[in-house]
Coordinates of C-alpha atoms in Angstrom, one line a residue:
X26 CA 13.0 8.3 -27.4
X27 CA 10.4 6.3 -29.4
X28 CA 12.8 3.3 -29.5
X29 CA 13.3 3.5 -25.7
X30 CA 9.6 3.7 -25.2
X31 CA 9.0 0.7 -27.4
X32 CA 11.6 -1.4 -25.5
X33 CA 10.3 -0.4 -22.1
X34 CA 6.8 -1.0 -23.2
X35 CA 7.7 -4.5 -24.3
X36 CA 9.4 -5.2 -21.0
X37 CA 6.5 -3.8 -19.0
X38 CA 3.8 -5.7 -20.9
X39 CA 5.6 -9.1 -21.4
X40 CA 7.7 -9.4 -18.2
X41 CA 6.8 -7.0 -15.4
X42 CA 3.1 -7.0 -16.0
X43 CA 3.1 -10.2 -18.1
X44 CA 1.3 -13.5 -17.2
X45 CA 3.8 -14.4 -14.3
X46 CA 3.2 -11.1 -12.4
X47 CA -0.6 -11.2 -13.0
X48 CA -0.6 -14.8 -11.8
X49 CA 1.4 -13.9 -8.7
X50 CA -0.9 -11.0 -7.7
X51 CA -4.1 -13.0 -8.1
X52 CA -2.6 -16.1 -6.6
X53 CA -1.4 -14.2 -3.5
X54 CA -4.9 -12.8 -3.0
X55 CA -6.5 -16.2 -3.5
X56 CA -4.0 -17.8 -1.2
X57 CA -4.6 -15.3 1.6
X58 CA -8.4 -15.5 1.1
X59 CA -8.3 -19.2 1.5
X60 CA -6.0 -19.1 4.5
X61 CA -8.1 -16.5 6.3
X62 CA -11.3 -18.2 5.2
X63 CA -12.8 -15.3 3.2
X64 CA -12.0 -12.8 5.8
X65 CA -12.8 -9.8 3.6
X66 CA -16.3 -11.1 3.1
X67 CA -17.0 -12.5 6.6
X68 CA -15.7 -9.3 8.4
X69 CA -16.7 -6.7 5.9
X70 CA -19.5 -5.3 8.1
X71 CA -17.2 -5.3 11.1
X72 CA -14.5 -3.5 9.1
X73 CA -17.0 -0.7 8.4
X74 CA -17.9 -0.5 12.1
X75 CA -14.2 -0.3 13.1
X76 CA -13.2 2.2 10.4
X77 CA -15.8 4.8 9.4
X78 CA -18.0 4.1 12.4
X79 CA -15.1 4.4 14.8
X80 CA -13.9 7.6 13.1
X81 CA -17.4 9.2 13.5
X82 CA -17.3 8.4 17.2
X83 CA -13.8 9.9 17.5
X84 CA -15.0 13.1 15.8
X85 CA -17.6 13.3 18.5
X86 CA -14.8 13.5 21.1
X87 CA -14.5 9.8 22.1
X88 CA -10.8 8.9 22.8
X89 CA -10.1 5.7 21.0
X90 CA -6.3 5.5 20.6
X91 CA -3.7 5.4 23.3
X92 CA -0.4 6.0 21.6
X93 CA 2.0 9.0 21.6
X94 CA 1.3 12.5 20.1
X95 CA 4.0 12.0 17.5
X96 CA 1.7 9.6 15.6
X97 CA -1.3 10.6 13.5
X98 CA -4.9 9.3 14.1
X99 CA -6.1 6.1 12.3
X100 CA -8.3 8.2 10.1
X101 CA -5.5 10.6 9.2
X102 CA -3.3 7.5 8.3
X103 CA -6.2 6.2 6.3
X104 CA -6.7 9.6 4.5
X105 CA -3.0 9.7 3.7
X106 CA -3.1 6.2 2.3
X107 CA -6.3 6.9 0.4
X108 CA -4.8 10.1 -1.0
X109 CA -2.2 7.8 -2.5
X110 CA -4.7 5.3 -3.9
X111 CA -7.6 7.7 -4.8
X112 CA -5.8 9.6 -7.6
X113 CA -5.7 9.9 -11.3
X114 CA -5.6 6.1 -11.5
X115 CA -9.3 6.2 -10.6
X116 CA -10.2 8.5 -13.5
X117 CA -7.5 8.6 -16.1
X118 CA -6.2 5.1 -15.2
X119 CA -9.6 3.5 -15.5
X120 CA -10.4 5.4 -18.8
X121 CA -7.0 4.4 -20.2
X122 CA -7.7 0.7 -19.2
X123 CA -11.0 0.8 -21.1
X124 CA -9.4 2.4 -24.1
X125 CA -6.5 -0.1 -24.1
X126 CA -8.1 -3.3 -22.9
X127 CA -11.8 -2.7 -23.7
X128 CA -14.7 -2.5 -21.2
X129 CA -13.8 -6.0 -19.9
X130 CA -10.8 -4.5 -18.1
X131 CA -13.3 -3.2 -15.5
X132 CA -14.4 -6.7 -14.7
X133 CA -10.8 -7.7 -14.0
X134 CA -10.4 -4.6 -11.9
X135 CA -13.2 -5.9 -9.7
X136 CA -11.5 -9.3 -9.5
X137 CA -8.3 -7.6 -8.6
X138 CA -10.0 -5.5 -5.9
X139 CA -11.9 -8.5 -4.3
X140 CA -8.6 -10.3 -3.6
X141 CA -6.8 -7.0 -3.1
X142 CA -9.0 -6.3 0.0
X143 CA -7.4 -9.2 1.9
X144 CA -3.9 -8.4 0.5
X145 CA -4.1 -4.9 1.8
X146 CA -5.4 -6.0 5.1
X147 CA -2.4 -8.4 5.4
X148 CA 0.2 -5.8 4.5
X149 CA -1.2 -3.1 6.8
X150 CA -1.6 -5.5 9.8
X151 CA 2.0 -6.8 9.3
X152 CA 3.3 -3.2 8.9
X153 CA 1.9 -2.2 12.3
X154 CA 3.1 -5.4 13.9
X155 CA 6.7 -4.8 12.7
X156 CA 6.9 -1.0 12.9
X157 CA 9.5 0.7 15.0
X158 CA 10.1 4.2 16.4
X159 CA 13.0 6.4 15.1
X160 CA 15.2 8.7 17.1
X161 CA 12.4 11.4 17.1
X162 CA 10.0 8.9 18.6
X163 CA 8.0 8.8 15.3
X164 CA 6.7 5.5 13.9
X165 CA 8.2 4.1 10.7
X166 CA 7.0 0.9 9.2
X167 CA 6.2 -0.8 5.9
X168 CA 7.2 -3.9 3.9
X169 CA 10.9 -3.2 4.4
X170 CA 10.5 -3.9 8.1
X171 CA 8.4 -7.1 7.9
X172 CA 10.7 -8.3 5.1
X173 CA 13.8 -7.7 7.2
X174 CA 12.4 -8.8 10.6
X175 CA 9.8 -11.3 9.6
X176 CA 11.4 -13.0 6.6
X177 CA 14.9 -12.3 7.9
X178 CA 15.9 -11.1 4.5
X179 CA 17.4 -7.6 4.7
X180 CA 18.8 -7.5 1.1
X181 CA 15.2 -8.0 -0.2
X182 CA 14.0 -5.3 2.2
X183 CA 16.6 -2.9 0.7
X184 CA 15.5 -3.9 -2.8
X185 CA 11.9 -3.0 -1.9
X186 CA 12.9 0.3 -0.4
X187 CA 15.0 1.2 -3.6
X188 CA 12.0 0.4 -5.8
X189 CA 9.7 2.3 -3.5
X190 CA 11.8 5.5 -3.9
X191 CA 11.8 5.1 -7.7
X192 CA 8.1 4.3 -7.8
X193 CA 7.5 7.5 -5.7
X194 CA 9.3 9.6 -8.3
X195 CA 7.4 7.8 -11.1
X196 CA 4.0 8.2 -9.4
X197 CA 4.6 11.9 -8.8
X198 CA 5.4 12.3 -12.5
X199 CA 2.1 10.7 -13.5
X200 CA 0.1 12.8 -11.2
X201 CA 2.0 16.0 -12.1
X202 CA 1.7 15.2 -15.9
X203 CA -2.1 14.7 -15.5
X204 CA -2.6 18.1 -13.7
X205 CA -0.4 19.8 -16.3
X206 CA -2.3 18.3 -19.2
X207 CA -5.7 19.0 -17.7
X208 CA -4.9 22.7 -17.0
X209 CA -3.3 23.1 -20.3
X210 CA -6.4 21.8 -22.1
X211 CA -8.9 23.6 -19.9
X212 CA -7.2 26.9 -19.0
X213 CA -4.3 27.0 -21.6
X214 CA -1.7 27.2 -18.8
X215 CA 1.8 26.1 -19.9
X216 CA 2.9 22.8 -18.3
X217 CA 6.0 24.3 -16.8
X218 CA 4.0 26.9 -14.9
X219 CA 1.7 24.3 -13.5
X220 CA 4.7 22.2 -12.5
X221 CA 6.2 25.1 -10.5
X222 CA 2.8 25.6 -8.7
X223 CA 2.5 21.9 -7.8
X224 CA 6.2 21.8 -6.6
X225 CA 5.7 24.9 -4.3
X226 CA 2.5 23.5 -2.8
X227 CA 4.1 20.1 -2.4
X228 CA 7.1 21.6 -0.6
X229 CA 4.9 23.6 1.8
X230 CA 3.1 20.5 2.9
X231 CA 5.8 18.0 2.8
X232 CA 8.2 20.1 4.9
X233 CA 5.8 19.7 7.8
X234 CA 6.3 16.0 7.9
X235 CA 3.7 13.2 8.3
X236 CA 1.5 15.0 10.8
X237 CA 1.0 18.0 8.4
X238 CA 0.4 15.6 5.4
X239 CA -2.1 13.6 7.5
X240 CA -4.0 16.8 8.5
X241 CA -4.1 18.1 4.9
X242 CA -5.1 14.7 3.5
X243 CA -7.9 14.3 6.1
X244 CA -9.4 17.6 5.0
X245 CA -9.0 17.2 1.2
X246 CA -9.8 13.5 0.8
X247 CA -13.4 13.5 2.1
X248 CA -14.2 16.7 0.2
X249 CA -12.8 15.6 -3.2
X250 CA -14.4 12.1 -2.9
X251 CA -17.8 13.4 -2.0
X252 CA -17.7 16.0 -4.8
X253 CA -16.6 13.4 -7.4
X254 CA -19.3 10.9 -6.2
X255 CA -22.1 13.5 -6.5
X256 CA -21.2 14.8 -9.9
X257 CA -20.4 11.3 -11.3
X258 CA -23.8 9.9 -10.1
X259 CA -25.6 12.9 -11.7
X260 CA -23.7 12.3 -15.1
X261 CA -24.5 8.6 -15.0
X262 CA -28.2 9.3 -14.2
X263 CA -28.4 11.7 -17.2
X264 CA -27.1 8.8 -19.4
X265 CA -29.1 6.3 -17.4
X266 CA -30.6 4.6 -20.4
X267 CA -27.1 3.3 -21.4
X268 CA -26.3 1.8 -18.0
X269 CA -27.6 -1.8 -18.8
X270 CA -25.6 -1.8 -22.1
X271 CA -22.5 -0.6 -20.2
X272 CA -22.6 -3.5 -17.7
X273 CA -23.3 -5.9 -20.5
X274 CA -20.2 -4.7 -22.4
X275 CA -18.1 -5.1 -19.2
X276 CA -19.1 -8.7 -18.8
X277 CA -19.2 -9.6 -22.5
X278 CA -15.8 -8.3 -23.4
X279 CA -14.2 -9.7 -20.2
X280 CA -14.5 -13.2 -21.6
X281 CA -15.0 -12.8 -25.4
X282 CA -11.9 -13.4 -27.6
X283 CA -11.4 -11.2 -30.6
X284 CA -9.1 -11.1 -33.5
X285 CA -6.5 -8.4 -33.1
X286 CA -2.9 -8.0 -34.3
X287 CA -3.2 -10.5 -37.2
X288 CA -5.7 -12.9 -35.7
X289 CA -3.9 -13.5 -32.4
X290 CA -6.7 -15.5 -30.7
X291 CA -7.3 -14.7 -27.1
X292 CA -5.6 -11.3 -27.3
X293 CA -8.8 -9.6 -26.3
X294 CA -9.1 -11.5 -23.0
X295 CA -5.4 -11.1 -22.2
X296 CA -5.5 -7.4 -23.0
X297 CA -8.5 -6.8 -20.8
X298 CA -6.9 -8.8 -18.0
X299 CA -3.6 -7.1 -18.3
X300 CA -5.0 -3.6 -18.3
X301 CA -7.6 -4.5 -15.7
X302 CA -5.2 -5.9 -13.2
X303 CA -2.4 -3.4 -13.9
X304 CA -4.7 -0.4 -13.6
X305 CA -6.6 -2.0 -10.7
X306 CA -3.4 -2.5 -8.7
X307 CA -2.2 1.0 -9.8
X308 CA -5.4 2.4 -8.5
X309 CA -5.9 0.6 -5.1
X310 CA -2.2 -0.3 -4.6
X311 CA -3.1 -3.6 -3.0
X312 CA 0.0 -5.7 -3.0
X313 CA 2.4 -2.9 -3.8
X314 CA 3.3 -2.3 -0.2
X315 CA 3.0 1.5 -0.4
X316 CA -0.1 2.2 1.7
X317 CA 1.2 0.3 4.7
X318 CA 4.0 2.8 5.1
X319 CA 1.4 5.5 5.8
X320 CA -0.8 3.3 8.0
X321 CA 2.3 2.4 10.1
X322 CA 2.4 6.0 11.4
X323 CA -1.0 5.6 13.0
X324 CA -1.6 6.0 16.7
X325 CA -3.7 2.8 16.6
X326 CA -2.4 0.1 19.0
X327 CA -4.1 -2.9 17.4
X328 CA -2.5 -4.0 14.1
X329 CA -5.7 -5.9 13.1
X330 CA -7.9 -2.9 13.7
X331 CA -5.7 -0.7 11.4
X332 CA -5.6 -3.5 8.9
X333 CA -9.4 -3.4 8.6
X334 CA -9.0 0.1 7.0
X335 CA -7.3 -1.7 4.1
X336 CA -10.5 -3.7 3.3
X337 CA -12.5 -0.5 3.3
X338 CA -9.8 1.4 1.4
X339 CA -9.9 -1.0 -1.6
X340 CA -13.7 -1.2 -1.5
X341 CA -14.0 2.6 -1.7
X342 CA -11.2 3.0 -4.3
X343 CA -12.2 0.3 -6.8
X344 CA -15.8 -0.9 -6.2
X345 CA -17.1 2.6 -5.7
X346 CA -14.9 5.3 -7.3
X347 CA -13.4 3.2 -10.2
X348 CA -16.8 1.7 -11.0
X349 CA -18.5 5.2 -11.2
X350 CA -15.7 6.3 -13.5
X351 CA -16.2 3.3 -15.8
X352 CA -19.9 3.9 -15.9
X353 CA -19.8 7.6 -16.8
X354 CA -17.2 6.8 -19.5
X355 CA -19.1 3.9 -20.9
X356 CA -22.5 5.5 -20.8
X357 CA -21.2 8.7 -22.5
X358 CA -19.6 6.5 -25.2
X359 CA -17.1 9.1 -26.4
X360 CA -14.2 8.0 -28.5
X361 CA -10.6 9.0 -28.3
X362 CA -7.1 7.8 -27.6
X363 CA -6.2 9.9 -24.5
X364 CA -7.5 8.8 -21.1
X365 CA -7.5 12.3 -19.6
X366 CA -9.3 13.8 -22.6
X367 CA -11.9 11.1 -22.9
X368 CA -12.5 11.3 -19.1
X369 CA -13.0 15.1 -19.4
X370 CA -15.3 14.8 -22.4
X371 CA -17.3 12.1 -20.7
X372 CA -17.7 14.0 -17.5
X373 CA -19.0 17.1 -19.3
X374 CA -21.1 15.1 -21.9
X375 CA -24.4 16.1 -20.3
X376 CA -24.4 19.4 -22.2
X377 CA -25.9 22.7 -21.2
X378 CA -24.9 24.7 -18.1
X379 CA -24.5 21.6 -16.0
X380 CA -22.0 20.2 -18.6
X381 CA -20.0 23.4 -18.1
X382 CA -20.1 23.0 -14.3
X383 CA -18.9 19.4 -14.7
X384 CA -16.1 20.4 -17.0
X385 CA -14.7 23.0 -14.6
X386 CA -15.4 20.8 -11.6
X387 CA -13.4 18.1 -13.3
X388 CA -10.6 20.5 -13.5
X389 CA -10.8 20.9 -9.7
X390 CA -11.4 17.3 -8.8
X391 CA -8.7 15.7 -11.0
X392 CA -5.9 18.1 -9.7
X393 CA -7.0 17.4 -6.1
X394 CA -6.9 13.7 -6.7
X395 CA -3.5 14.0 -8.2
X396 CA -2.0 16.4 -5.7
X397 CA -3.0 14.4 -2.7
X398 CA -1.4 11.3 -4.4
X399 CA 1.8 13.3 -4.8
X400 CA 1.7 14.1 -1.1
X401 CA 1.2 10.4 -0.1
X402 CA 4.0 9.2 -2.3
X403 CA 6.3 11.8 -0.9
X404 CA 5.8 10.0 2.4
X405 CA 6.4 6.6 0.9
X406 CA 9.5 7.6 -0.9
X407 CA 10.9 9.5 2.1
X408 CA 10.3 6.6 4.6
X409 CA 11.9 4.2 2.2
X410 CA 14.9 6.5 1.9
X411 CA 15.0 6.8 5.7
X412 CA 15.1 3.0 6.0
X413 CA 18.2 2.8 3.9
X414 CA 20.1 6.0 4.8
X415 CA 18.7 7.2 8.1
X416 CA 16.4 10.0 9.3
X417 CA 18.3 12.9 7.9
X418 CA 18.0 11.6 4.3
X419 CA 14.3 12.3 4.3
X420 CA 14.9 16.0 3.6
X421 CA 17.3 15.2 0.8
X422 CA 14.7 12.9 -0.8
X423 CA 12.0 15.6 -0.4
X424 CA 14.2 18.1 -2.2
X425 CA 14.8 15.7 -5.1
X426 CA 11.1 14.8 -5.2
X427 CA 10.1 18.5 -5.5
X428 CA 12.8 19.3 -8.1
X429 CA 11.7 16.3 -10.2
X430 CA 8.1 17.6 -10.4
X431 CA 9.5 20.8 -12.0
X432 CA 11.8 18.7 -14.2
X433 CA 9.0 16.6 -15.5
X434 CA 7.0 19.7 -16.3
X435 CA 9.9 21.2 -18.3
X436 CA 10.6 17.9 -20.1
X437 CA 6.9 17.6 -21.1
X438 CA 6.9 21.3 -22.2
X439 CA 10.0 21.0 -24.4
X440 CA 10.1 17.3 -25.2
X441 CA 6.9 16.9 -27.2
X442 CA 4.8 13.7 -27.4
X443 CA 7.7 11.3 -26.5
X444 CA 7.6 12.5 -23.0
X445 CA 3.9 12.7 -22.7
X446 CA 1.3 10.8 -20.6
X447 CA 2.0 7.4 -22.2
X448 CA 5.7 7.5 -21.2
X449 CA 5.1 8.5 -17.6
X450 CA 2.3 6.0 -17.1
X451 CA 4.7 3.3 -18.5
X452 CA 7.4 4.2 -16.0
X453 CA 4.9 4.1 -13.1
X454 CA 3.6 0.7 -14.2
X455 CA 7.1 -0.7 -14.3
X456 CA 8.2 0.6 -10.9
X457 CA 4.9 -0.5 -9.3
X458 CA 5.6 -4.0 -10.5
X459 CA 9.1 -4.0 -9.1
X460 CA 7.7 -2.9 -5.7
X461 CA 5.1 -5.6 -5.7
X462 CA 7.3 -8.5 -6.2
X463 CA 9.3 -8.5 -2.9
X464 CA 6.2 -7.4 -1.0
X465 CA 4.1 -10.3 -2.3
X466 CA 6.8 -12.8 -1.5
X467 CA 6.8 -11.5 2.1
X468 CA 3.0 -11.6 2.4
X469 CA 3.0 -15.3 1.4
X470 CA 5.9 -16.1 3.6
X471 CA 4.4 -14.4 6.7
X472 CA 0.8 -15.6 6.1
X473 CA 1.1 -18.0 9.1
X474 CA 2.0 -15.2 11.4
X475 CA -0.8 -13.1 10.0
X476 CA -3.3 -15.8 10.9
X477 CA -2.0 -15.9 14.5
X478 CA -2.2 -12.1 14.9
X479 CA -5.8 -12.1 13.5
X480 CA -6.9 -15.0 15.6
X481 CA -5.3 -13.4 18.7
X482 CA -7.3 -10.2 18.1
X483 CA -10.7 -12.0 17.7
X484 CA -9.9 -14.4 20.6
X485 CA -9.5 -11.3 22.9
X486 CA -12.7 -9.8 21.4
X487 CA -14.5 -12.9 22.6
X488 CA -13.1 -12.3 26.1
X489 CA -10.5 -15.1 26.0
X490 CA -7.5 -14.5 28.3
X491 CA -4.6 -14.5 25.9
X492 CA -1.5 -12.4 25.7
X493 CA -2.0 -9.7 23.0
X494 CA 0.0 -9.8 19.8
X495 CA 0.6 -6.1 19.2
X496 CA 4.2 -5.9 18.2
X497 CA 7.0 -8.2 17.0
X498 CA 9.3 -6.8 19.7
X499 CA 8.8 -8.3 23.2
X500 CA 9.5 -5.0 25.1
X501 CA 7.2 -3.0 22.9
X502 CA 4.5 -5.7 23.0
X503 CA 4.6 -5.7 26.8
X504 CA 4.4 -1.9 27.0
X505 CA 1.4 -1.8 24.6
X506 CA -0.3 -4.7 26.3
X507 CA -0.2 -2.8 29.6
X508 CA -1.8 0.2 27.9
X509 CA -4.8 -1.7 26.8
X510 CA -5.1 -3.9 29.9
X511 CA -8.7 -4.1 31.0
X512 CA -10.0 -2.5 27.8
X513 CA -12.7 -4.5 25.9
X514 CA -12.5 -4.8 22.2
X515 CA -15.8 -3.6 20.7

């Protein structure tokens, strides 16, 4: 197993997440940023108004969407997608990136997120534009549809769907392994017991389909995010004197070369970039093509308006949550070689009764982050499976998905260190890269269409009399256009 790990690690670091992939990810974001004229900056305020502001209005009873009751609300779609992005990558992933690539990895996470905001906007907008309804009148969408219908390349769409199914299994393994490790460390619960608990809870939610997952996610995500933010801010404030040094180390080590591995000049920068980009993408999922699968199930009619959630999603995930994680880890300055253990020790570093509260709160927050991610990736994998094999295959995938969670727990329990956290993180890194490649190709190829859809929306917002671009299919577009006829875009 050690030989297998070494081989896969070399492939992951030198090919899948090597210079070509990093260049493609950043180049795609730069390309879309230029073509859309810095859209994520120009329209950031508007995105807040049309996402969180709009959701608050909807909570007050204002009806803002017009589509069928088989779909979920835009906020529920966002919560489902966020539950996939705001996971252990925000805590364990960031900590692992700092341990592996140095504090400078955080800087490259920020760079990844800045361009990732427009990348996620693009993939969500295109996902809604190309989505379809299945035989149960439920929406299904995602990169597989805009690759097939937009790029006219079905084989590549199938490749994406296959990688999405594998990535879902890999992602659930990472999240399950993290919960098992955390509860084993904190409460001394055997990993196989935790695995069974996770599997049962996952099955109970997933069986209810996207609507139940959306409801559960919309309840858990705000709670866990607010709890994490409050406790993280308190921990950072306690170690407040170290904040300037933490930021200094982030910027200094992002660009400073250092002699590692026999004097390999430049390794420090490449290591920071590699782990920063890889963990950044792993965390916010911009460019992977996963989140658009959840967003496509939204009752939102306007592709652009749902796409604006992508900008806010990446901002919340990386610039807020990941940055807070980095700060409480760097200000605590606790050494170690395990991301989960260092994160736990840093979170409870304040000492005293509050440190005890933080320790046990961490053992609640981290499992919640991980569990909601498991739910989201169950959606992604099932929808990818449905795309290839049809609606009935969703249940088959869900059964395999749940069984694999138990299997990973048993393998971790009996397999020792070779099947520990490093191995499952590695598998997830690899499958994420394999998902990203066909998706990024599609985003670049369809950038011209994306510009037209975006311009159409803002032209109508100005009051111009133009035919709405709401769907790639003429009959659906006409039907939706009639629904919004006479309505003003705010």
